[in-house]
């Protein structure tokens, strides 16, 4: 799964499959959420065991191609519950961690949300510069 | 991956396909399990499960 297109295809497949699953219990919020959490937990434990039992090559492959996405999903599941109980601080921290794993940049999502609400464009501009640097770096790596 | 034999020939599962199948199957059974619960039971179990997930150490990654 080296190309961006194959990763996007895999992501779309996962979303479609989850969507089909959700259709069957669309009226039941907590059943859906529990299904997602239970699914994540099972896969995390399985992957940890696979990683521990793997060769160095398999471990290296998992560290690059699978584990970051699982860790982001872990934060997303924790954020899902935090949002449901109204814990915006925790949800922001989870969002920051997802961005850190995905981009390598440390964002303070709580600060960004505060800046958006306060129309603090200086803070938003500074945050967007970090993202711009990341995008430019990735584009130059592809050449 | 352990090698299996089929008609005397060694067959090894593609690890990516194996992982994808695990993901799909676990999703199916997780949602089937959730369907058997009442909403209140599901909420309680959700809280317990997320508490467990919070305690899981992150999977090793190269960052």
PDB file of C-alpha atoms in Angstrom:
ATOM      1  CA  UNK A   1       0.000   0.000   0.000  1.00  0.00           C
ATOM      2  CA  UNK A   2       2.663   2.431  -1.058  1.00  0.00           C
ATOM      3  CA  UNK A   3       0.656   4.821  -3.215  1.00  0.00           C
ATOM      4  CA  UNK A   4      -1.693   7.470  -1.902  1.00  0.00           C
ATOM      5  CA  UNK A   5      -4.412   6.129  -4.199  1.00  0.00           C
ATOM      6  CA  UNK A   6      -4.257   2.629  -2.701  1.00  0.00           C
ATOM      7  CA  UNK A   7      -4.455   4.100   0.800  1.00  0.00           C
ATOM      8  CA  UNK A   8      -7.475   6.189  -0.222  1.00  0.00           C
ATOM      9  CA  UNK A   9      -9.120   3.121  -1.752  1.00  0.00           C
ATOM     10  CA  UNK A  10      -8.530   1.141   1.441  1.00  0.00           C
ATOM     11  CA  UNK A  11      -9.936   3.994   3.537  1.00  0.00           C
ATOM     12  CA  UNK A  12     -13.028   4.249   1.330  1.00  0.00           C
ATOM     13  CA  UNK A  13     -13.578   0.495   1.576  1.00  0.00           C
ATOM     14  CA  UNK A  14     -13.369   0.615   5.363  1.00  0.00           C
ATOM     15  CA  UNK A  15     -15.790   3.557   5.508  1.00  0.00           C
ATOM     16  CA  UNK A  16     -18.252   1.816   3.172  1.00  0.00           C
ATOM     17  CA  UNK A  17     -18.123  -1.384   5.192  1.00  0.00           C
ATOM     18  CA  UNK A  18     -18.649   0.527   8.422  1.00  0.00           C
ATOM     19  CA  UNK A  19     -21.464   2.461   6.785  1.00  0.00           C
ATOM     20  CA  UNK A  20     -23.205  -0.773   5.828  1.00  0.00           C
ATOM     21  CA  UNK A  21     -22.802  -1.987   9.375  1.00  0.00           C
ATOM     22  CA  UNK A  22     -24.188   1.255  10.740  1.00  0.00           C
ATOM     23  CA  UNK A  23     -27.278   1.091   8.503  1.00  0.00           C
ATOM     24  CA  UNK A  24     -28.514  -1.805  10.528  1.00  0.00           C
ATOM     25  CA  UNK A  25     -28.364   0.067  13.808  1.00  0.00           C
ATOM     26  CA  UNK A  26     -28.742   3.674  12.644  1.00  0.00           C
ATOM     27  CA  UNK A  27     -31.362   4.531  15.248  1.00  0.00           C
ATOM     28  CA  UNK A  28     -29.261   3.339  18.159  1.00  0.00           C
ATOM     29  CA  UNK A  29     -26.427   5.705  19.009  1.00  0.00           C
ATOM     30  CA  UNK A  30     -24.803   3.784  21.827  1.00  0.00           C
ATOM     31  CA  UNK A  31     -25.003   0.465  20.014  1.00  0.00           C
ATOM     32  CA  UNK A  32     -23.116   2.018  17.107  1.00  0.00           C
ATOM     33  CA  UNK A  33     -20.535   3.613  19.373  1.00  0.00           C
ATOM     34  CA  UNK A  34     -20.073   0.420  21.358  1.00  0.00           C
ATOM     35  CA  UNK A  35     -19.681  -1.535  18.120  1.00  0.00           C
ATOM     36  CA  UNK A  36     -16.937   0.821  16.976  1.00  0.00           C
ATOM     37  CA  UNK A  37     -15.139   0.747  20.340  1.00  0.00           C
ATOM     38  CA  UNK A  38     -15.329  -3.020  20.617  1.00  0.00           C
ATOM     39  CA  UNK A  39     -14.119  -3.401  17.026  1.00  0.00           C
ATOM     40  CA  UNK A  40     -11.175  -1.111  17.680  1.00  0.00           C
ATOM     41  CA  UNK A  41     -10.194  -2.878  20.899  1.00  0.00           C
ATOM     42  CA  UNK A  42     -10.235  -6.291  19.234  1.00  0.00           C
ATOM     43  CA  UNK A  43      -8.076  -5.111  16.364  1.00  0.00           C
ATOM     44  CA  UNK A  44      -5.622  -3.262  18.593  1.00  0.00           C
ATOM     45  CA  UNK A  45      -5.020  -6.347  20.740  1.00  0.00           C
ATOM     46  CA  UNK A  46      -4.704  -8.560  17.635  1.00  0.00           C
ATOM     47  CA  UNK A  47      -2.260  -6.180  15.980  1.00  0.00           C
ATOM     48  CA  UNK A  48      -0.146  -5.876  19.122  1.00  0.00           C
ATOM     49  CA  UNK A  49       0.120  -9.676  19.228  1.00  0.00           C
ATOM     50  CA  UNK A  50       0.964  -9.803  15.493  1.00  0.00           C
ATOM     51  CA  UNK A  51       3.591  -7.135  15.979  1.00  0.00           C
ATOM     52  CA  UNK A  52       5.160  -8.938  18.933  1.00  0.00           C
ATOM     53  CA  UNK A  53       5.270 -12.211  16.974  1.00  0.00           C
ATOM     54  CA  UNK A  54       6.517 -10.652  13.739  1.00  0.00           C
ATOM     55  CA  UNK A  55       9.940 -10.624  12.154  1.00  0.00           C
ATOM     56  CA  UNK A  56      11.966  -7.405  12.108  1.00  0.00           C
ATOM     57  CA  UNK A  57      10.800  -6.782   8.533  1.00  0.00           C
ATOM     58  CA  UNK A  58       7.150  -7.314   9.448  1.00  0.00           C
ATOM     59  CA  UNK A  59       7.523  -5.070  12.485  1.00  0.00           C
ATOM     60  CA  UNK A  60       9.084  -2.320  10.403  1.00  0.00           C
ATOM     61  CA  UNK A  61       6.249  -2.608   7.863  1.00  0.00           C
ATOM     62  CA  UNK A  62       3.600  -2.407  10.574  1.00  0.00           C
ATOM     63  CA  UNK A  63       5.287   0.578  12.235  1.00  0.00           C
ATOM     64  CA  UNK A  64       5.080   2.552   9.016  1.00  0.00           C
ATOM     65  CA  UNK A  65       1.930   1.310   7.298  1.00  0.00           C
ATOM     66  CA  UNK A  66      -0.546   0.239   9.976  1.00  0.00           C
ATOM     67  CA  UNK A  67       0.248   1.311  13.520  1.00  0.00           C
ATOM     68  CA  UNK A  68       0.071   5.095  12.988  1.00  0.00           C
ATOM     69  CA  UNK A  69      -3.456   4.749  11.578  1.00  0.00           C
ATOM     70  CA  UNK A  70      -4.488   2.480  14.438  1.00  0.00           C
ATOM     71  CA  UNK A  71      -3.137   4.966  16.969  1.00  0.00           C
ATOM     72  CA  UNK A  72      -5.063   7.753  15.275  1.00  0.00           C
ATOM     73  CA  UNK A  73      -8.162   5.574  15.414  1.00  0.00           C
ATOM     74  CA  UNK A  74      -7.513   4.994  19.132  1.00  0.00           C
ATOM     75  CA  UNK A  75      -7.576   8.734  19.720  1.00  0.00           C
ATOM     76  CA  UNK A  76     -10.698   9.060  17.576  1.00  0.00           C
ATOM     77  CA  UNK A  77     -12.543   6.453  19.671  1.00  0.00           C
ATOM     78  CA  UNK A  78     -11.539   8.177  22.901  1.00  0.00           C
ATOM     79  CA  UNK A  79     -12.611  11.515  21.386  1.00  0.00           C
ATOM     80  CA  UNK A  80     -15.956   9.994  20.353  1.00  0.00           C
ATOM     81  CA  UNK A  81     -16.781   9.204  23.987  1.00  0.00           C
ATOM     82  CA  UNK A  82     -15.382  12.537  25.199  1.00  0.00           C
ATOM     83  CA  UNK A  83     -17.631  14.461  22.793  1.00  0.00           C
ATOM     84  CA  UNK A  84     -20.628  12.417  23.890  1.00  0.00           C
ATOM     85  CA  UNK A  85     -20.094  13.267  27.565  1.00  0.00           C
ATOM     86  CA  UNK A  86     -19.245  16.897  26.781  1.00  0.00           C
ATOM     87  CA  UNK A  87     -15.555  16.715  27.668  1.00  0.00           C
ATOM     88  CA  UNK A  88     -14.276  19.190  25.078  1.00  0.00           C
ATOM     89  CA  UNK A  89     -10.839  19.446  26.685  1.00  0.00           C
ATOM     90  CA  UNK A  90     -10.225  15.744  26.226  1.00  0.00           C
ATOM     91  CA  UNK A  91     -11.700  15.795  22.726  1.00  0.00           C
ATOM     92  CA  UNK A  92      -9.355  18.643  21.765  1.00  0.00           C
ATOM     93  CA  UNK A  93      -6.384  16.774  23.223  1.00  0.00           C
ATOM     94  CA  UNK A  94      -7.311  13.705  21.152  1.00  0.00           C
ATOM     95  CA  UNK A  95      -7.633  15.830  18.028  1.00  0.00           C
ATOM     96  CA  UNK A  96      -4.197  17.345  18.722  1.00  0.00           C
ATOM     97  CA  UNK A  97      -2.713  13.874  19.074  1.00  0.00           C
ATOM     98  CA  UNK A  98      -4.318  12.721  15.813  1.00  0.00           C
ATOM     99  CA  UNK A  99      -2.777  15.705  14.040  1.00  0.00           C
ATOM    100  CA  UNK A 100       0.595  15.066  15.682  1.00  0.00           C
ATOM    101  CA  UNK A 101       0.639  11.449  14.530  1.00  0.00           C
ATOM    102  CA  UNK A 102      -0.570  12.339  11.058  1.00  0.00           C
ATOM    103  CA  UNK A 103       1.595  15.393  10.380  1.00  0.00           C
ATOM    104  CA  UNK A 104       4.369  15.286  13.005  1.00  0.00           C
ATOM    105  CA  UNK A 105       3.418  18.833  13.987  1.00  0.00           C
ATOM    106  CA  UNK A 106       2.232  19.672  17.483  1.00  0.00           C
ATOM    107  CA  UNK A 107      -1.055  21.502  17.204  1.00  0.00           C
ATOM    108  CA  UNK A 108      -3.031  22.748  20.141  1.00  0.00           C
ATOM    109  CA  UNK A 109      -6.541  22.142  18.882  1.00  0.00           C
ATOM    110  CA  UNK A 110      -8.080  23.743  21.956  1.00  0.00           C
ATOM    111  CA  UNK A 111      -6.126  26.910  21.167  1.00  0.00           C
ATOM    112  CA  UNK A 112      -7.260  26.775  17.538  1.00  0.00           C
ATOM    113  CA  UNK A 113     -10.897  26.392  18.550  1.00  0.00           C
ATOM    114  CA  UNK A 114     -10.558  29.307  20.983  1.00  0.00           C
ATOM    115  CA  UNK A 115      -8.910  31.392  18.248  1.00  0.00           C
ATOM    116  CA  UNK A 116     -11.707  30.607  15.804  1.00  0.00           C
ATOM    117  CA  UNK A 117     -14.353  31.594  18.341  1.00  0.00           C
ATOM    118  CA  UNK A 118     -12.475  34.795  19.215  1.00  0.00           C
ATOM    119  CA  UNK A 119     -11.659  35.561  15.566  1.00  0.00           C
ATOM    120  CA  UNK A 120      -7.986  35.678  16.559  1.00  0.00           C
ATOM    121  CA  UNK A 121      -6.571  35.657  13.048  1.00  0.00           C
ATOM    122  CA  UNK A 122      -2.945  36.087  14.166  1.00  0.00           C
ATOM    123  CA  UNK A 123      -3.035  32.772  16.034  1.00  0.00           C
ATOM    124  CA  UNK A 124      -4.826  31.055  13.161  1.00  0.00           C
ATOM    125  CA  UNK A 125      -2.278  32.414  10.693  1.00  0.00           C
ATOM    126  CA  UNK A 126       0.622  31.096  12.806  1.00  0.00           C
ATOM    127  CA  UNK A 127      -1.004  27.643  12.993  1.00  0.00           C
ATOM    128  CA  UNK A 128      -1.631  27.608   9.258  1.00  0.00           C
ATOM    129  CA  UNK A 129       2.051  28.424   8.543  1.00  0.00           C
ATOM    130  CA  UNK A 130       3.117  25.212  10.275  1.00  0.00           C
ATOM    131  CA  UNK A 131       0.672  23.256   8.126  1.00  0.00           C
ATOM    132  CA  UNK A 132       1.914  25.053   5.004  1.00  0.00           C
ATOM    133  CA  UNK A 133       5.498  24.026   5.779  1.00  0.00           C
ATOM    134  CA  UNK A 134       4.387  20.430   6.188  1.00  0.00           C
ATOM    135  CA  UNK A 135       2.545  20.416   2.847  1.00  0.00           C
ATOM    136  CA  UNK A 136       5.493  21.984   1.013  1.00  0.00           C
ATOM    137  CA  UNK A 137       7.874  19.473   2.555  1.00  0.00           C
ATOM    138  CA  UNK A 138       5.694  16.546   1.474  1.00  0.00           C
ATOM    139  CA  UNK A 139       5.352  17.923  -2.043  1.00  0.00           C
ATOM    140  CA  UNK A 140       9.098  18.366  -2.383  1.00  0.00           C
ATOM    141  CA  UNK A 141       9.686  14.788  -1.150  1.00  0.00           C
ATOM    142  CA  UNK A 142       7.493  13.471  -3.950  1.00  0.00           C
ATOM    143  CA  UNK A 143       9.622  15.048  -6.689  1.00  0.00           C
TER     144      UNK A 143
ATOM    145  CA  UNK B   1       2.722 -16.684   8.674  1.00  0.00           C
ATOM    146  CA  UNK B   2       2.448 -20.469   9.003  1.00  0.00           C
ATOM    147  CA  UNK B   3       2.457 -22.371   5.748  1.00  0.00           C
ATOM    148  CA  UNK B   4      -0.566 -24.526   4.950  1.00  0.00           C
ATOM    149  CA  UNK B   5      -0.708 -27.190   2.316  1.00  0.00           C
ATOM    150  CA  UNK B   6      -3.320 -27.597  -0.360  1.00  0.00           C
ATOM    151  CA  UNK B   7      -3.057 -30.526  -2.759  1.00  0.00           C
ATOM    152  CA  UNK B   8       0.491 -31.059  -1.573  1.00  0.00           C
ATOM    153  CA  UNK B   9       1.515 -27.479  -2.415  1.00  0.00           C
ATOM    154  CA  UNK B  10       2.477 -24.920   0.173  1.00  0.00           C
ATOM    155  CA  UNK B  11       0.055 -22.016   0.409  1.00  0.00           C
ATOM    156  CA  UNK B  12       0.833 -18.863   2.356  1.00  0.00           C
ATOM    157  CA  UNK B  13      -1.713 -16.178   3.054  1.00  0.00           C
ATOM    158  CA  UNK B  14      -0.963 -12.670   1.864  1.00  0.00           C
ATOM    159  CA  UNK B  15      -0.464 -10.832   5.196  1.00  0.00           C
ATOM    160  CA  UNK B  16      -2.257  -7.714   3.979  1.00  0.00           C
ATOM    161  CA  UNK B  17      -5.248  -9.721   2.814  1.00  0.00           C
ATOM    162  CA  UNK B  18      -5.196 -11.603   6.118  1.00  0.00           C
ATOM    163  CA  UNK B  19      -5.269  -8.310   8.013  1.00  0.00           C
ATOM    164  CA  UNK B  20      -8.067  -6.920   5.839  1.00  0.00           C
ATOM    165  CA  UNK B  21     -10.174 -10.025   6.398  1.00  0.00           C
ATOM    166  CA  UNK B  22      -9.591  -9.795  10.167  1.00  0.00           C
ATOM    167  CA  UNK B  23     -10.712  -6.160  10.130  1.00  0.00           C
ATOM    168  CA  UNK B  24     -13.891  -6.934   8.200  1.00  0.00           C
ATOM    169  CA  UNK B  25     -14.813 -10.009  10.235  1.00  0.00           C
ATOM    170  CA  UNK B  26     -14.192  -8.274  13.561  1.00  0.00           C
ATOM    171  CA  UNK B  27     -16.402  -5.363  12.432  1.00  0.00           C
ATOM    172  CA  UNK B  28     -19.234  -7.737  11.531  1.00  0.00           C
ATOM    173  CA  UNK B  29     -19.109  -9.567  14.846  1.00  0.00           C
ATOM    174  CA  UNK B  30     -18.668  -6.392  16.907  1.00  0.00           C
ATOM    175  CA  UNK B  31     -21.853  -4.930  15.464  1.00  0.00           C
ATOM    176  CA  UNK B  32     -23.744  -8.203  15.805  1.00  0.00           C
ATOM    177  CA  UNK B  33     -22.721  -8.237  19.480  1.00  0.00           C
ATOM    178  CA  UNK B  34     -23.891  -4.634  19.900  1.00  0.00           C
ATOM    179  CA  UNK B  35     -27.278  -5.419  18.366  1.00  0.00           C
ATOM    180  CA  UNK B  36     -28.013  -7.913  21.138  1.00  0.00           C
ATOM    181  CA  UNK B  37     -27.817  -5.204  23.804  1.00  0.00           C
ATOM    182  CA  UNK B  38     -30.336  -2.669  25.022  1.00  0.00           C
ATOM    183  CA  UNK B  39     -29.399   0.988  24.648  1.00  0.00           C
ATOM    184  CA  UNK B  40     -28.629   1.312  28.353  1.00  0.00           C
ATOM    185  CA  UNK B  41     -26.467  -1.811  28.341  1.00  0.00           C
ATOM    186  CA  UNK B  42     -24.683  -0.533  25.240  1.00  0.00           C
ATOM    187  CA  UNK B  43     -23.949   2.801  26.913  1.00  0.00           C
ATOM    188  CA  UNK B  44     -22.543   1.084  29.996  1.00  0.00           C
ATOM    189  CA  UNK B  45     -20.423  -1.277  27.944  1.00  0.00           C
ATOM    190  CA  UNK B  46     -19.231   1.636  25.790  1.00  0.00           C
ATOM    191  CA  UNK B  47     -17.916   3.464  28.849  1.00  0.00           C
ATOM    192  CA  UNK B  48     -16.136   0.326  30.091  1.00  0.00           C
ATOM    193  CA  UNK B  49     -14.657  -0.409  26.672  1.00  0.00           C
ATOM    194  CA  UNK B  50     -13.340   3.130  26.131  1.00  0.00           C
ATOM    195  CA  UNK B  51     -11.782   3.016  29.621  1.00  0.00           C
ATOM    196  CA  UNK B  52      -9.971  -0.151  28.492  1.00  0.00           C
ATOM    197  CA  UNK B  53      -8.957   1.482  25.206  1.00  0.00           C
ATOM    198  CA  UNK B  54      -7.517   4.493  27.050  1.00  0.00           C
ATOM    199  CA  UNK B  55      -5.267   2.144  29.025  1.00  0.00           C
ATOM    200  CA  UNK B  56      -3.923   0.407  25.911  1.00  0.00           C
ATOM    201  CA  UNK B  57      -0.376   1.521  25.120  1.00  0.00           C
ATOM    202  CA  UNK B  58      -0.082   2.968  21.601  1.00  0.00           C
ATOM    203  CA  UNK B  59       1.196   0.570  18.952  1.00  0.00           C
ATOM    204  CA  UNK B  60       4.867   1.111  18.068  1.00  0.00           C
ATOM    205  CA  UNK B  61       5.368   3.447  15.134  1.00  0.00           C
ATOM    206  CA  UNK B  62       8.163   5.292  13.391  1.00  0.00           C
ATOM    207  CA  UNK B  63       7.566   8.946  14.172  1.00  0.00           C
TER     208      UNK B  63
END
